[in-house]
Structures are given as C-alpha cells and as structure tokens.
mmCIF file of C-alpha atoms and ligand atoms in Angstrom:
data_model
loop_
_atom_site.group_PDB
_atom_site.id
_atom_site.type_symbol
_atom_site.label_atom_id
_atom_site.label_comp_id
_atom_site.label_asym_id
_atom_site.label_seq_id
_atom_site.Cartn_x
_atom_site.Cartn_y
_atom_site.Cartn_z
ATOM 1 C CA UNK A 1 60.750 -8.349 95.565
ATOM 2 C CA UNK A 2 63.254 -5.748 94.392
ATOM 3 C CA UNK A 3 66.023 -6.988 91.968
ATOM 4 C CA UNK A 4 67.533 -3.635 90.900
ATOM 5 C CA UNK A 5 68.514 -0.600 92.773
ATOM 6 C CA UNK A 6 68.367 2.545 89.995
ATOM 7 C CA UNK A 7 70.652 5.020 91.672
ATOM 8 C CA UNK A 8 70.104 9.054 90.924
ATOM 9 C CA UNK A 9 73.926 10.398 90.416
ATOM 10 C CA UNK A 10 74.163 14.116 91.678
ATOM 11 C CA UNK A 11 73.475 14.703 95.411
ATOM 12 C CA UNK A 12 72.735 10.960 95.721
ATOM 13 C CA UNK A 13 75.681 9.223 94.680
ATOM 14 C CA UNK A 14 78.045 12.086 94.480
ATOM 15 C CA UNK A 15 78.589 15.807 96.060
ATOM 16 C CA UNK A 16 78.123 17.731 93.052
ATOM 17 C CA UNK A 17 75.497 20.782 94.036
ATOM 18 C CA UNK A 18 78.000 23.294 95.123
ATOM 19 C CA UNK A 19 79.893 22.981 91.799
ATOM 20 C CA UNK A 20 76.790 22.966 89.898
ATOM 21 C CA UNK A 21 76.161 26.356 92.215
ATOM 22 C CA UNK A 22 79.661 27.870 91.619
ATOM 23 C CA UNK A 23 79.600 27.334 87.404
ATOM 24 C CA UNK A 24 76.192 29.114 87.415
ATOM 25 C CA UNK A 25 76.320 31.497 89.818
ATOM 26 C CA UNK A 26 79.292 32.830 87.750
ATOM 27 C CA UNK A 27 77.155 33.049 85.180
ATOM 28 C CA UNK A 28 74.445 35.037 86.853
ATOM 29 C CA UNK A 29 76.546 37.661 88.454
ATOM 30 C CA UNK A 30 78.160 37.970 84.949
ATOM 31 C CA UNK A 31 74.328 39.038 84.235
ATOM 32 C CA UNK A 32 73.644 40.736 86.708
ATOM 33 C CA UNK A 33 70.919 38.139 87.365
ATOM 34 C CA UNK A 34 70.163 37.200 91.603
ATOM 35 C CA UNK A 35 70.784 33.868 92.019
ATOM 36 C CA UNK A 36 71.215 31.731 95.281
ATOM 37 C CA UNK A 37 71.573 28.325 97.190
ATOM 38 C CA UNK A 38 67.587 28.494 97.489
ATOM 39 C CA UNK A 39 67.065 29.115 94.194
ATOM 40 C CA UNK A 40 70.046 26.108 93.642
ATOM 41 C CA UNK A 41 67.753 24.185 94.750
ATOM 42 C CA UNK A 42 65.088 24.413 91.788
ATOM 43 C CA UNK A 43 67.803 23.043 89.786
ATOM 44 C CA UNK A 44 68.058 19.748 91.472
ATOM 45 C CA UNK A 45 66.949 16.958 88.715
ATOM 46 C CA UNK A 46 65.668 18.985 85.970
ATOM 47 C CA UNK A 47 67.934 19.799 83.012
ATOM 48 C CA UNK A 48 70.855 21.938 82.122
ATOM 49 C CA UNK A 49 68.054 23.740 79.915
ATOM 50 C CA UNK A 50 65.416 24.181 82.413
ATOM 51 C CA UNK A 51 67.798 24.997 85.128
ATOM 52 C CA UNK A 52 69.004 28.191 82.979
ATOM 53 C CA UNK A 53 65.155 29.226 82.351
ATOM 54 C CA UNK A 54 64.316 29.079 86.207
ATOM 55 C CA UNK A 55 67.954 31.039 86.153
ATOM 56 C CA UNK A 56 66.695 33.341 83.137
ATOM 57 C CA UNK A 57 63.113 33.896 85.660
ATOM 58 C CA UNK A 58 64.767 37.064 87.830
ATOM 59 C CA UNK A 59 66.656 38.293 84.385
ATOM 60 C CA UNK A 60 65.916 41.705 83.337
ATOM 61 C CA UNK A 61 65.834 41.329 80.106
ATOM 62 C CA UNK A 62 64.951 38.288 77.637
ATOM 63 C CA UNK A 63 67.460 35.836 75.983
ATOM 64 C CA UNK A 64 67.599 34.605 71.910
ATOM 65 C CA UNK A 65 67.681 31.085 71.707
ATOM 66 C CA UNK A 66 71.111 31.451 70.547
ATOM 67 C CA UNK A 67 72.490 33.043 73.596
ATOM 68 C CA UNK A 68 70.239 31.073 75.900
ATOM 69 C CA UNK A 69 72.555 27.723 74.143
ATOM 70 C CA UNK A 70 75.743 29.877 74.254
ATOM 71 C CA UNK A 71 75.256 31.188 78.066
ATOM 72 C CA UNK A 72 74.007 26.702 78.509
ATOM 73 C CA UNK A 73 77.461 26.017 76.998
ATOM 74 C CA UNK A 74 79.428 28.694 78.662
ATOM 75 C CA UNK A 75 78.411 27.179 82.505
ATOM 76 C CA UNK A 76 79.099 23.789 81.380
ATOM 77 C CA UNK A 77 82.431 24.734 80.174
ATOM 78 C CA UNK A 78 83.058 26.040 83.978
ATOM 79 C CA UNK A 79 81.306 23.166 85.471
ATOM 80 C CA UNK A 80 83.805 20.843 83.580
ATOM 81 C CA UNK A 81 86.537 22.443 84.930
ATOM 82 C CA UNK A 82 85.301 22.284 87.853
ATOM 83 C CA UNK A 83 84.762 18.471 88.143
ATOM 84 C CA UNK A 84 88.497 18.041 87.546
ATOM 85 C CA UNK A 85 88.864 18.342 90.611
ATOM 86 C CA UNK A 86 86.702 15.248 91.345
ATOM 87 C CA UNK A 87 88.156 12.326 93.413
ATOM 88 C CA UNK A 88 86.601 9.277 95.039
ATOM 89 C CA UNK A 89 86.397 11.305 98.261
ATOM 90 C CA UNK A 90 83.352 13.017 96.918
ATOM 91 C CA UNK A 91 80.741 10.177 97.119
ATOM 92 C CA UNK A 92 78.352 10.644 99.325
ATOM 93 C CA UNK A 93 78.826 9.046 102.687
ATOM 94 C CA UNK A 94 77.295 5.506 102.460
ATOM 95 C CA UNK A 95 77.203 5.741 98.482
ATOM 96 C CA UNK A 96 80.018 3.091 97.874
ATOM 97 C CA UNK A 97 78.866 0.483 100.782
ATOM 98 C CA UNK A 98 75.804 0.494 99.729
ATOM 99 C CA UNK A 99 76.611 -0.174 96.425
ATOM 100 C CA UNK A 100 79.412 -3.126 97.435
ATOM 101 C CA UNK A 101 76.301 -4.492 99.521
ATOM 102 C CA UNK A 102 73.708 -4.263 97.208
ATOM 103 C CA UNK A 103 76.193 -6.251 94.564
ATOM 104 C CA UNK A 104 77.087 -8.651 97.273
ATOM 105 C CA UNK A 105 73.456 -9.570 97.269
ATOM 106 C CA UNK A 106 73.256 -9.830 93.851
ATOM 107 C CA UNK A 107 70.855 -6.801 93.475
ATOM 108 C CA UNK A 108 71.523 -5.342 90.210
ATOM 109 C CA UNK A 109 72.572 -1.591 90.360
ATOM 110 C CA UNK A 110 71.862 1.261 87.667
ATOM 111 C CA UNK A 111 72.679 5.381 87.657
ATOM 112 C CA UNK A 112 69.986 6.867 86.153
ATOM 113 C CA UNK A 113 70.488 11.009 85.393
ATOM 114 C CA UNK A 114 69.271 13.636 83.977
ATOM 115 C CA UNK A 115 73.277 15.168 84.024
ATOM 116 C CA UNK A 116 75.132 14.733 80.130
ATOM 117 C CA UNK A 117 78.499 14.647 82.284
ATOM 118 C CA UNK A 118 77.543 11.363 84.061
ATOM 119 C CA UNK A 119 80.487 9.433 82.414
ATOM 120 C CA UNK A 120 82.898 12.273 83.709
ATOM 121 C CA UNK A 121 81.586 12.115 87.408
ATOM 122 C CA UNK A 122 81.844 8.290 86.936
ATOM 123 C CA UNK A 123 85.403 8.565 85.784
ATOM 124 C CA UNK A 124 86.774 10.584 88.216
ATOM 125 C CA UNK A 125 84.557 8.648 91.273
ATOM 126 C CA UNK A 126 86.737 5.601 90.039
ATOM 127 C CA UNK A 127 82.850 4.341 89.200
ATOM 128 C CA UNK A 128 82.979 3.543 85.254
ATOM 129 C CA UNK A 129 82.605 0.140 85.660
ATOM 130 C CA UNK A 130 80.706 -0.134 88.947
ATOM 131 C CA UNK A 131 76.603 -0.409 86.971
ATOM 132 C CA UNK A 132 74.971 -2.735 85.553
ATOM 133 C CA UNK A 133 73.737 0.196 83.311
ATOM 134 C CA UNK A 134 74.120 4.136 82.886
ATOM 135 C CA UNK A 135 71.387 6.292 81.728
ATOM 136 C CA UNK A 136 72.466 9.762 81.432
ATOM 137 C CA UNK A 137 70.790 12.894 79.743
ATOM 138 C CA UNK A 138 72.665 11.602 76.520
ATOM 139 C CA UNK A 139 70.091 8.942 76.172
ATOM 140 C CA UNK A 140 67.230 10.443 76.860
ATOM 141 C CA UNK A 141 64.625 13.213 74.578
ATOM 142 C CA UNK A 142 62.621 14.194 78.150
ATOM 143 C CA UNK A 143 63.915 15.056 81.220
ATOM 144 C CA UNK A 144 62.596 14.401 84.768
ATOM 145 C CA UNK A 145 59.906 14.259 85.795
ATOM 146 C CA UNK A 146 59.263 12.553 82.803
ATOM 147 C CA UNK A 147 59.481 8.598 83.513
ATOM 148 C CA UNK A 148 61.950 7.562 81.091
ATOM 149 C CA UNK A 149 65.233 7.834 82.172
ATOM 150 C CA UNK A 150 64.083 5.150 84.926
ATOM 151 C CA UNK A 151 62.175 3.167 82.039
ATOM 152 C CA UNK A 152 65.027 3.198 79.843
ATOM 153 C CA UNK A 153 67.327 2.146 82.855
ATOM 154 C CA UNK A 154 64.922 -1.335 83.874
ATOM 155 C CA UNK A 155 64.871 -1.856 80.032
ATOM 156 C CA UNK A 156 68.915 -2.298 79.641
ATOM 157 C CA UNK A 157 68.830 -4.484 83.424
ATOM 158 C CA UNK A 158 65.974 -6.434 81.729
ATOM 159 C CA UNK A 159 64.001 -6.199 85.335
ATOM 160 C CA UNK A 160 60.542 -5.371 85.488
ATOM 161 C CA UNK A 161 59.720 -1.434 86.229
ATOM 162 C CA UNK A 162 57.361 -3.144 89.276
ATOM 163 C CA UNK A 163 60.739 -4.695 90.786
ATOM 164 C CA UNK A 164 63.241 -1.969 90.377
ATOM 165 C CA UNK A 165 63.717 0.646 93.563
ATOM 166 C CA UNK A 166 64.515 3.793 92.823
ATOM 167 C CA UNK A 167 66.621 6.131 95.081
ATOM 168 C CA UNK A 168 66.498 9.902 94.424
ATOM 169 C CA UNK A 169 66.908 13.430 96.026
ATOM 170 C CA UNK A 170 64.776 15.502 93.875
ATOM 171 C CA UNK A 171 61.230 16.037 93.950
ATOM 172 C CA UNK A 172 61.117 15.967 90.085
ATOM 173 C CA UNK A 173 63.175 12.604 90.366
ATOM 174 C CA UNK A 174 60.831 11.251 92.496
ATOM 175 C CA UNK A 175 57.591 11.775 90.233
ATOM 176 C CA UNK A 176 59.923 10.353 87.576
ATOM 177 C CA UNK A 177 60.259 7.203 89.454
ATOM 178 C CA UNK A 178 56.850 7.251 90.361
ATOM 179 C CA UNK A 179 55.253 7.546 86.676
ATOM 180 C CA UNK A 180 57.669 4.931 85.558
ATOM 181 C CA UNK A 181 55.465 2.912 88.170
ATOM 182 C CA UNK A 182 58.818 2.125 90.597
ATOM 183 C CA UNK A 183 59.352 2.301 94.368
ATOM 184 C CA UNK A 184 61.023 5.600 95.703
ATOM 185 C CA UNK A 185 63.527 5.899 98.328
ATOM 186 C CA UNK A 186 64.696 9.909 98.877
ATOM 187 C CA UNK A 187 67.762 11.002 100.135
ATOM 188 C CA UNK A 188 66.968 14.043 101.937
ATOM 189 C CA UNK A 189 64.798 16.053 104.121
ATOM 190 C CA UNK A 190 61.029 15.998 104.471
ATOM 191 C CA UNK A 191 60.152 19.214 103.745
ATOM 192 C CA UNK A 192 62.491 18.904 100.403
ATOM 193 C CA UNK A 193 61.032 15.994 99.770
ATOM 194 C CA UNK A 194 57.294 16.636 100.859
ATOM 195 C CA UNK A 195 54.953 13.696 100.533
ATOM 196 C CA UNK A 196 57.901 10.706 100.870
ATOM 197 C CA UNK A 197 57.430 8.736 103.575
ATOM 198 C CA UNK A 198 60.598 6.528 103.212
ATOM 199 C CA UNK A 199 63.552 8.521 103.011
ATOM 200 C CA UNK A 200 66.851 8.904 105.311
ATOM 201 C CA UNK A 201 69.611 11.854 105.026
ATOM 202 C CA UNK A 202 71.707 10.059 103.544
ATOM 203 C CA UNK A 203 72.521 6.451 102.383
ATOM 204 C CA UNK A 204 74.823 6.083 105.431
ATOM 205 C CA UNK A 205 72.161 7.066 107.515
ATOM 206 C CA UNK A 206 69.900 3.453 105.853
ATOM 207 C CA UNK A 207 70.485 -0.580 105.914
ATOM 208 C CA UNK A 208 70.644 -2.587 102.779
ATOM 209 C CA UNK A 209 67.442 -4.430 104.813
ATOM 210 C CA UNK A 210 65.696 -1.075 104.931
ATOM 211 C CA UNK A 211 66.266 0.323 101.558
ATOM 212 C CA UNK A 212 64.933 -3.018 100.060
ATOM 213 C CA UNK A 213 61.926 -3.714 102.524
ATOM 214 C CA UNK A 214 59.000 -2.756 100.424
ATOM 215 C CA UNK A 215 56.193 -0.096 101.748
HETATM 216 C C1 LIG B 1 71.086 16.806 87.203
HETATM 217 C C2 LIG B 1 71.202 17.581 88.143
HETATM 218 O O1 LIG B 1 71.566 15.555 87.803
HETATM 219 O O2 LIG B 1 71.513 17.088 86.366
HETATM 220 C C3 LIG B 1 70.738 19.074 88.025
HETATM 221 O O3 LIG B 1 71.007 17.910 89.943
HETATM 222 C C4 LIG B 1 71.591 19.330 87.113
HETATM 223 O O4 LIG B 1 71.253 19.826 88.776
HETATM 224 C C5 LIG B 1 71.243 18.556 85.423
HETATM 225 O O5 LIG B 1 71.208 20.304 86.062
HETATM 226 C C6 LIG B 1 71.970 18.251 84.255
HETATM 227 O O6 LIG B 1 73.171 18.289 84.373
HETATM 228 P P1 LIG B 1 74.266 18.912 83.472
HETATM 229 O O7 LIG B 1 75.899 18.177 83.937
HETATM 230 O O8 LIG B 1 73.959 17.844 82.382
HETATM 231 O O9 LIG B 1 74.338 19.963 82.968
HETATM 232 MG MG1 LIG B 2 69.855 14.718 92.035
#
C-alpha cells in the first residue's frame, strides 16, 4: 500500500524548464556555445554543476574550476531573477488538485528535488507549508540518479521506501527512485521516459486512484 507520494518539483509540479533554459541560454550565448531546447532536455533532474558540464561539452575552450563556479553563479542569479516572475498560475496542470486529493485521503506528500532553489519556488507558488517534508539540493551530497534525495524524504516522512511512490519527469529521477526501492510514476511521454510503463502527460491526466495503484 502506498502511504506517501514524493514529487519531483521542476517539470512535475511547476513549469520552470523555460526559465532554466533562458538563464543557461544567456550564458551559452555569451560564451559562443551552441545550446538549444533539445540539449536543455538533458539537464532535467541533474544538478546545476552537472548541467554546466553538459553545456560545456560543446565549448571550444576549457574552463578552470573557478571560472565554472562563477558561470554557475551567474546562471543562478539570472535564473532567480526569472523566478521572481513565478506565480501560482505556473503550477503545472493537475498538480494542485492532486495534492489536495492525496491529502484528503491521508496520504503523506513530499518534495524531492535536485534544485537548490526549491524553497523560493514553493514560496512563489504559495506552497511553503503544503508538504509533510521537503528535501532539495541543499540537503544532499549526491544528486539524482543517486537515491539520496528520495531516501531522505522517506526518512523525514517516517514511511518505509517500499510504501513510497515517486512522481518524476526525468530519467535521472526515475533511476534514483528505483535505486531507493520505490515505485515510480512518470510525467511525460514514452520517448522521454523509456522503459517506464506507468506514465501520463501531466498530473491532470491521471486520477488519484490510478496514481496510487500498485503495479
Ligand atoms: C532540477 C532541474 O530540478 O534542479 C534541473 O530539473 C536543475 O534542470 C536542477 O539543473 C538544479 O537546479 P538549481 O535550481 O539548483 O540550479
Ligand atoms: Mg524534474
């Protein structure tokens, strides 16, 4: 029986992909590095520094660790500026209703995100107090696909991993959930989440019963 649902944040509960894209694009353009939305898709679920490494795969020169840290900081400053425009209307379709339905049934809910900006995003959505636990990139040593973020969320919820379900939009997050010994439900299309049987285009396309069904 599923007693808790752990949601990834970016791409599952909130639409921040385009804001990440715009902030990275600004940096890539300034450095003359080719970057497009297809490459941006590879950044889903991975940490900020790993995202930068993926972008730098196309760079003509190499960068020192100090320069890389400065670039990641510049991207984050641009991203946080963009996040200031976020409103509750940026919650993804079905997210708000699914959270209410789960909570009405007494199912615990958590956020398990690689982002270090999760608390700002939740504040902008008006969801700072909406979850039983929030674990983000500030709480963990190892980013997805390492299972740490979900294992810690289950621990904070007081629910064994086998009774947790993870909702994810990124392959790295699906791997992390499996390695944590948890069931997974995907948000997205089969081409983006290969090998995942239980998935839907958005939370608006799945009922609470279907989400909680084991299988
Ligand atoms: C994840 C996003 O939620 O957070 C990734 O899917 C992002 O694209 C990662 O790189 C880290 O985010 P932040 O906000 O700490 O730069
Ligand atoms: Mg995601």
